[in-house]
mmCIF file of C-alpha atoms and ligand atoms in Angstrom:
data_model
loop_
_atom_site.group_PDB
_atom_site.id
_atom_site.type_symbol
_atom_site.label_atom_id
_atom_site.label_comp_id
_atom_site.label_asym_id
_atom_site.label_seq_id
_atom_site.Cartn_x
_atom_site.Cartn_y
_atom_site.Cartn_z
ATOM 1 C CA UNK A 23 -21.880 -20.274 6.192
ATOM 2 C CA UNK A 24 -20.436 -17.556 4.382
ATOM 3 C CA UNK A 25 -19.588 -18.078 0.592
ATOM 4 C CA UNK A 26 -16.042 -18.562 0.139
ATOM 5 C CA UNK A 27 -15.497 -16.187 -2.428
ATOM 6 C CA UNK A 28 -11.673 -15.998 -3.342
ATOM 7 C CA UNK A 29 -11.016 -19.996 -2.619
ATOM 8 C CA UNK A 30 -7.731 -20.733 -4.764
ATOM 9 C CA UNK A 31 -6.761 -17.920 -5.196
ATOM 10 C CA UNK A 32 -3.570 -15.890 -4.128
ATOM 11 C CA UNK A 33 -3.932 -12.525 -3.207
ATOM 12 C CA UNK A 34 -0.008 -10.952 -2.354
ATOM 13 C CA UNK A 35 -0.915 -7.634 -0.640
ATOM 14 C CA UNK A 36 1.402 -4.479 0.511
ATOM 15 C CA UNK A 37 0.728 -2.416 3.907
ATOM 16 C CA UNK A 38 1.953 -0.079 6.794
ATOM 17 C CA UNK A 39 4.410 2.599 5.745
ATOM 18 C CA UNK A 40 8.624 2.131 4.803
ATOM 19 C CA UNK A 41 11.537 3.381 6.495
ATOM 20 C CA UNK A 42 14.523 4.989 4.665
ATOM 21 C CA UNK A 43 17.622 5.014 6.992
ATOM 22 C CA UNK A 44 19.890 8.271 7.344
ATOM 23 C CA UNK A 45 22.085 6.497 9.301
ATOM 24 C CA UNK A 46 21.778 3.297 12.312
ATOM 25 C CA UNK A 47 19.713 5.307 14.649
ATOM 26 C CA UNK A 48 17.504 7.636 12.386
ATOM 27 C CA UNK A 49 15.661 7.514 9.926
ATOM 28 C CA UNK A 50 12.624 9.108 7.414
ATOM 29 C CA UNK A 51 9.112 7.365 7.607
ATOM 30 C CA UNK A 52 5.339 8.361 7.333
ATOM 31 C CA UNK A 53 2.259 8.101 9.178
ATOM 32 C CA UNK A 54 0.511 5.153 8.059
ATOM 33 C CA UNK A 55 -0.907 2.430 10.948
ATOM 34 C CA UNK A 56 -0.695 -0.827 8.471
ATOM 35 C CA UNK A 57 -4.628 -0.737 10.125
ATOM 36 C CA UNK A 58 -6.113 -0.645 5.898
ATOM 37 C CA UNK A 59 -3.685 -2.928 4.347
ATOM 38 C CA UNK A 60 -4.128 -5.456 7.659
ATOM 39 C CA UNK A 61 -7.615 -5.172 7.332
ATOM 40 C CA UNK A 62 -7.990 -5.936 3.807
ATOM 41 C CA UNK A 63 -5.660 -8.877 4.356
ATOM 42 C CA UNK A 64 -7.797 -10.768 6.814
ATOM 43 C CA UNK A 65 -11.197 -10.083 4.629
ATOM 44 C CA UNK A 66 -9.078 -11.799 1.552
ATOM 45 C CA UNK A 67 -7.889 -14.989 4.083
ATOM 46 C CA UNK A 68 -11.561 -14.319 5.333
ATOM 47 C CA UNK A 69 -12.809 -15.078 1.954
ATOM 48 C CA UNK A 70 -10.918 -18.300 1.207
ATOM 49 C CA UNK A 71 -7.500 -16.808 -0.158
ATOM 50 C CA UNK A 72 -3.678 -17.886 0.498
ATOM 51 C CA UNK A 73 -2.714 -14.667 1.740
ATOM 52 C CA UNK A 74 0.911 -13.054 1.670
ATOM 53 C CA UNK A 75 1.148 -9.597 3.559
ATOM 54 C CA UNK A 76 4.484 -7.898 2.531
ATOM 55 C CA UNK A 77 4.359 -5.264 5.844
ATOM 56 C CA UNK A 78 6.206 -2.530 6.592
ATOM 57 C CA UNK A 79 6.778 -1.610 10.059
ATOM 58 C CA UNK A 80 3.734 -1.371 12.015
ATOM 59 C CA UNK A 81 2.348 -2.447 15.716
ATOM 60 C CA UNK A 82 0.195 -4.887 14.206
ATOM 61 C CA UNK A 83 -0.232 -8.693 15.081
ATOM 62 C CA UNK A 84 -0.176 -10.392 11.702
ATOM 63 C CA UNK A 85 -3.667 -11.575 10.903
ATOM 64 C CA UNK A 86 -4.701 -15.911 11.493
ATOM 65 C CA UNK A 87 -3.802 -17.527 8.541
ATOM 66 C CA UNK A 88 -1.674 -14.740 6.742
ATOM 67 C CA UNK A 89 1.941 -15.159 5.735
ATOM 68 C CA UNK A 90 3.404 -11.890 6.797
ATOM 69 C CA UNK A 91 6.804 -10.662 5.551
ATOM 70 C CA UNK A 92 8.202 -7.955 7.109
ATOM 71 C CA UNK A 93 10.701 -5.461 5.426
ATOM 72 C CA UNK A 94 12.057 -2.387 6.368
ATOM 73 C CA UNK A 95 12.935 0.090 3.024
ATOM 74 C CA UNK A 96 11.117 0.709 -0.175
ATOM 75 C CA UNK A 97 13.686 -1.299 -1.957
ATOM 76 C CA UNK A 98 13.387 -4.010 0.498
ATOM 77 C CA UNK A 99 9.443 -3.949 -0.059
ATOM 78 C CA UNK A 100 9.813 -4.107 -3.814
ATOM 79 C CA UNK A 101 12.611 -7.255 -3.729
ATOM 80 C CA UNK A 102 9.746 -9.141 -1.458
ATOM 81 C CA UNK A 103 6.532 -8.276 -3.904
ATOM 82 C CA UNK A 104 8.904 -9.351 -7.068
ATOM 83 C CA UNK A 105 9.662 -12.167 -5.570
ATOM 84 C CA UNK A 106 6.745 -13.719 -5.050
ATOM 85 C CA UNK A 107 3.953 -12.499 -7.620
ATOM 86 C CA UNK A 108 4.474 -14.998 -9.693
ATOM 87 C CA UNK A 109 1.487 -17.354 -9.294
ATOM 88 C CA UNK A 110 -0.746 -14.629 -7.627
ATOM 89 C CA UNK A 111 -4.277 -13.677 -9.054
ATOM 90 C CA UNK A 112 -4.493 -10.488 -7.115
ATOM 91 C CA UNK A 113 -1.788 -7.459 -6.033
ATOM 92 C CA UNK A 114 -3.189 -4.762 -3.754
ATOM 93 C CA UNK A 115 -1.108 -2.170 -3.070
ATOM 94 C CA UNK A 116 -1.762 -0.503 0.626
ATOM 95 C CA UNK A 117 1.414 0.891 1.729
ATOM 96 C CA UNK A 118 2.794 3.906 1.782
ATOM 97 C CA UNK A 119 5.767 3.740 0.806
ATOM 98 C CA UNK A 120 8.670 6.486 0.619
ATOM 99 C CA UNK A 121 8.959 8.205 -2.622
ATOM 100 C CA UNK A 122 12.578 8.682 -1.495
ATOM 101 C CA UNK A 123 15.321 7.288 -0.167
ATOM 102 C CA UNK A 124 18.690 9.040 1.402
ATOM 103 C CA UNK A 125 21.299 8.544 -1.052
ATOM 104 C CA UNK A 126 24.369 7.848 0.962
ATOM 105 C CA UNK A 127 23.727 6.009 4.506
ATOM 106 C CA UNK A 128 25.998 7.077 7.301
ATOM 107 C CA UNK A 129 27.602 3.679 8.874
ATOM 108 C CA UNK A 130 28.181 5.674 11.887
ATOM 109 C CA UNK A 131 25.877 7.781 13.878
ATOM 110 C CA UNK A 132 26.271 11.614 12.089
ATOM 111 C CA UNK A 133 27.260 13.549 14.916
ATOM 112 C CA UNK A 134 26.106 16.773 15.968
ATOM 113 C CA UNK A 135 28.937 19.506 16.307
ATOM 114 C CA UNK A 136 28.517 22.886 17.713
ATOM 115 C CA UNK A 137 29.406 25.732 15.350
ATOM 116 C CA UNK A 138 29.143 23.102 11.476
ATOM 117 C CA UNK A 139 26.562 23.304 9.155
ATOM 118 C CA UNK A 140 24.046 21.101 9.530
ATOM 119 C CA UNK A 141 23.710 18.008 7.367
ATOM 120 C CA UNK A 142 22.601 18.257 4.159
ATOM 121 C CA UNK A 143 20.530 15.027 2.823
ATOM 122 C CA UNK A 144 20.079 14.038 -0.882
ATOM 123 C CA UNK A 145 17.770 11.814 -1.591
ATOM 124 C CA UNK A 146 17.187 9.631 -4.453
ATOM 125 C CA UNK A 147 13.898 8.133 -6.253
ATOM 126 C CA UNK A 148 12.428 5.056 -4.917
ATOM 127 C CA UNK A 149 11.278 2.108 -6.885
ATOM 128 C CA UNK A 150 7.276 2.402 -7.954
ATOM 129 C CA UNK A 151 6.446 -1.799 -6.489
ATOM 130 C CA UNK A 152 2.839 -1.095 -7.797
ATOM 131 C CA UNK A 153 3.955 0.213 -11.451
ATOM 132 C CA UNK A 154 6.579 -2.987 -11.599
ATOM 133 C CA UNK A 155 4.097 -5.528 -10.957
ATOM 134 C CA UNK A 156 1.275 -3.710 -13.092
ATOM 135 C CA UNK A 157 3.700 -3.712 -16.040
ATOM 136 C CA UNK A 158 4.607 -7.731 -15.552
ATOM 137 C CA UNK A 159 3.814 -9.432 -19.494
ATOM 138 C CA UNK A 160 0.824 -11.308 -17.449
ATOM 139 C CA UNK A 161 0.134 -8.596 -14.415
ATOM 140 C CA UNK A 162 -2.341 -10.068 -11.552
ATOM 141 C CA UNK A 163 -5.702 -8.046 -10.709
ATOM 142 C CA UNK A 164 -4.137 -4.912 -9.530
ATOM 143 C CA UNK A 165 -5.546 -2.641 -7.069
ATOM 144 C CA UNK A 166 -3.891 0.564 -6.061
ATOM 145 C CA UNK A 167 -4.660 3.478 -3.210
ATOM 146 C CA UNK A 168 -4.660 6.789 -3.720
ATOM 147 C CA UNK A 169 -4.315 8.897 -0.463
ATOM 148 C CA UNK A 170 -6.658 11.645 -0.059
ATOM 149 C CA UNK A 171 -6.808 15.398 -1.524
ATOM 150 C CA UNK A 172 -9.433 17.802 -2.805
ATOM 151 C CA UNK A 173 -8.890 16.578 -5.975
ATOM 152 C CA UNK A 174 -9.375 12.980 -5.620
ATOM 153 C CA UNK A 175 -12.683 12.856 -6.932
ATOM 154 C CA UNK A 176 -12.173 14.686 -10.013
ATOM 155 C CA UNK A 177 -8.812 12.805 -10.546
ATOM 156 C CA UNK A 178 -9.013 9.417 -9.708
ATOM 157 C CA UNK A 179 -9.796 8.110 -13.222
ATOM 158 C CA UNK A 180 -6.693 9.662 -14.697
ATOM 159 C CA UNK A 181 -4.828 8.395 -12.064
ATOM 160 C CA UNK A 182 -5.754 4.679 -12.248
ATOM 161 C CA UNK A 183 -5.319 5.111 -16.000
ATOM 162 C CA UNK A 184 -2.036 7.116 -15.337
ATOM 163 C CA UNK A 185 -1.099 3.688 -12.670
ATOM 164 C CA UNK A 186 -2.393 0.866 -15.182
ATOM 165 C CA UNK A 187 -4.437 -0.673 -12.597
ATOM 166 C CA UNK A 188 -7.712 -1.880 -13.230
ATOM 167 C CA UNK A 189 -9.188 -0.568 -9.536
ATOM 168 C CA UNK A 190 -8.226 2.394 -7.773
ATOM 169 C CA UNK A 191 -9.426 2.818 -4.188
ATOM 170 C CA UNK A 192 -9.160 6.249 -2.862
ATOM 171 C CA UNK A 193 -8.871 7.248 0.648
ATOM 172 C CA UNK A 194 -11.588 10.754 1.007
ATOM 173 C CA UNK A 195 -10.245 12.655 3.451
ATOM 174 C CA UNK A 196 -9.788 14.131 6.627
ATOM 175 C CA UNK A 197 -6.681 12.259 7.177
ATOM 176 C CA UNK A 198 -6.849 8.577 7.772
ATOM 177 C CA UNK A 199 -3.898 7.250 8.910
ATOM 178 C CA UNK A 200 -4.035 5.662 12.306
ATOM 179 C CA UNK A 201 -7.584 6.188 12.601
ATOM 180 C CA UNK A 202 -9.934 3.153 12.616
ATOM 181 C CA UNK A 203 -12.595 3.749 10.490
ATOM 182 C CA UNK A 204 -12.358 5.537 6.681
ATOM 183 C CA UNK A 205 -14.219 6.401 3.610
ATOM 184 C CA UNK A 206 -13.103 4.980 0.387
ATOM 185 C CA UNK A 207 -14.085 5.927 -3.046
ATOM 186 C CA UNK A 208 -13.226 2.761 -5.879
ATOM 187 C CA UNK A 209 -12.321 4.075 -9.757
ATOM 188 C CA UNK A 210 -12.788 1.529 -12.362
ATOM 189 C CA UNK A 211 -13.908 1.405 -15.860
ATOM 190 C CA UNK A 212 -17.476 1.276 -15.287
ATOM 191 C CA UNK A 213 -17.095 4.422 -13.271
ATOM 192 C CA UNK A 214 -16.951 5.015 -9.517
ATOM 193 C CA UNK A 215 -18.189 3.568 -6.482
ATOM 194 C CA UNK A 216 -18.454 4.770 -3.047
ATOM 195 C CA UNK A 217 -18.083 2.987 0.332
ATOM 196 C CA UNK A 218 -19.540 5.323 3.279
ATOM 197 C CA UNK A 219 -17.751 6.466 6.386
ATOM 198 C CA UNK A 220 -17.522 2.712 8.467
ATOM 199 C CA UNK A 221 -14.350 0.995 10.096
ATOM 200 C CA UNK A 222 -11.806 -0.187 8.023
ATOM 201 C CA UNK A 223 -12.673 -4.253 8.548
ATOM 202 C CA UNK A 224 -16.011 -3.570 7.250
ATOM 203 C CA UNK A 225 -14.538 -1.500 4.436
ATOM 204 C CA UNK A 226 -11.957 -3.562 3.427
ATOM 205 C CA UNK A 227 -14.607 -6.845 3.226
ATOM 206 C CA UNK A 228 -16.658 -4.843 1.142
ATOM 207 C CA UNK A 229 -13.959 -4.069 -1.107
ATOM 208 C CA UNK A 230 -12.862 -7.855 -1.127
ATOM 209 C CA UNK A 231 -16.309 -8.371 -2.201
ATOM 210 C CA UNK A 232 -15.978 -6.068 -5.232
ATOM 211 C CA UNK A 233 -12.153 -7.542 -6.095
ATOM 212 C CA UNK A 234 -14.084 -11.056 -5.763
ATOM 213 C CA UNK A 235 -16.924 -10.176 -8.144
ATOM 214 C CA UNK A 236 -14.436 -8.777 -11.139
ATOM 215 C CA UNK A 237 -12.298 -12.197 -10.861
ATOM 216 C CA UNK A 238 -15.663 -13.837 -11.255
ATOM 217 C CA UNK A 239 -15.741 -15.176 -8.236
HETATM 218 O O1 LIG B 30 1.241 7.726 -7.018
HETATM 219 P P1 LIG B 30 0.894 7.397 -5.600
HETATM 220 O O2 LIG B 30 2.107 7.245 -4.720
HETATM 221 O O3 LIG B 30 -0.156 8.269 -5.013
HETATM 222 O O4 LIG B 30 0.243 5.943 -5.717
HETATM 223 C C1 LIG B 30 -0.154 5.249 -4.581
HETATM 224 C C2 LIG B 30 -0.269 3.789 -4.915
HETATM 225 O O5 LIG B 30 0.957 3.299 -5.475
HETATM 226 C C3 LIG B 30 -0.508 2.921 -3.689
HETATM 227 O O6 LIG B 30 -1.223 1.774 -4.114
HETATM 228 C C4 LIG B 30 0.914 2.563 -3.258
HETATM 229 O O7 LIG B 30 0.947 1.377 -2.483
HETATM 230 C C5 LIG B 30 1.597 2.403 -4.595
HETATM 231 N N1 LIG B 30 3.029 2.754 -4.580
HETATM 232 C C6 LIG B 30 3.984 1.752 -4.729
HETATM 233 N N2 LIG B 30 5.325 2.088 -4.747
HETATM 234 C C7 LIG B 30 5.717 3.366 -4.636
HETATM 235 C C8 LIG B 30 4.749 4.397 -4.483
HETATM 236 C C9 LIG B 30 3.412 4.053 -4.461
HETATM 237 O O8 LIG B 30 3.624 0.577 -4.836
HETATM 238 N N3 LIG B 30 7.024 3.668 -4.652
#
């Protein structure tokens, strides 16, 4: 039987992308599947956690045993983690969510008209969810992604120093959103470890694994 590694302990994790309304039929979103965050949410139930999965929208069929909550908006997303951290051990945060939101929703479909300008959008900053709950007076385990660039490898320390989490997982490119498999490179203070190109259930027990092992579990 496998060893039960997280067993009483709550894990509250974030996935799958956000969507920022422009008005009731449009909107701005990104590419991400949910398929990491999903993944990593079924190794943690896997490995004898109470699981909450604050999801984005995504295609996916919630994992057994999970306790999915699905929002829409960044904002939305942030309400729903702040909510509920209280009382978790661990906060991973998978999604991607929008750096920016429109600043003034239409109520009413904008219309196109022949011969006007065309709309002009200002946006406005979204809420950080991972900063918020990393700067909590008792923060859980954090864990935060970093999506890939040329740089990651040289930068990924500063960033999870820049983020205040204790574990940064970085995504090494080509692009991996949608795909099923991924290659992850994890930043912490004894320096870096990598993961190898495999599919993203694999990857994301492995990296329960590792989460497990700092909590002492
Ligand atoms: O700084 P950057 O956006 O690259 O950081 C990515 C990490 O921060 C991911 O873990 C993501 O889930 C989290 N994040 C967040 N709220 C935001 C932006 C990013 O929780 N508004």
């Amino acid at each position: 039987l496998a060893p039960k590694r997280l067993s009483g302990r709550k894990v509250l994790i974030t996935a799958g992308p956000t969507f920022e309304p422009i008005d009731p039929v449009r909107g701005i979103t990104n590419l991400s599947s949910g398929k990491m965050g999903y993944a990593i949410a079924r190794a943690a139930r896997e490995a004898g956690a109470e699981v909450t999965l604050i999801s984005g929208p995504t295609g996916l069929a919630a994992p057994h045993g999970v306790n999915r909550i699905k929002v829409v908006t960044a904002q939305q997303m942030h309400d729903a983690v702040m909510a509920r951290v209280a009382g978790h051990q661990v906060f991973i945060g998978v999604a991607a969510v929008a750096d920016w939101r429109v600043a003034e929703v239409s109520a009413q479909k904008i219309k196109k008209k022949d011969g006007h300008d065309v709309p002009q959008l200002k946006f406005e900053q979204n809420p950080d969810i991972l900063a918020a709950v990393a700067a909590l007076p008792s923060p859980p385990y954090c864990v935060g992604f970093a999506a890939e660039s040329e740089e990651l490898l040289r930068h990924g320390e500063e960033k999870r120093r820049r983020k205040r989490t204790p574990l940064l997982v970085g995504n090494i490119g080509p692009q991996t959103f949608g795909l099923d498999d991924n290659e992850l490179i994890l930043f912490d203070e004894q320096g870096q470890t990598h993961f190898p190109r495999a599919d993203k259930q694999s990857l994301a027990r492995s990296l329960i694994d590792e989460i497990a092992r700092r909590l002492g579990g």
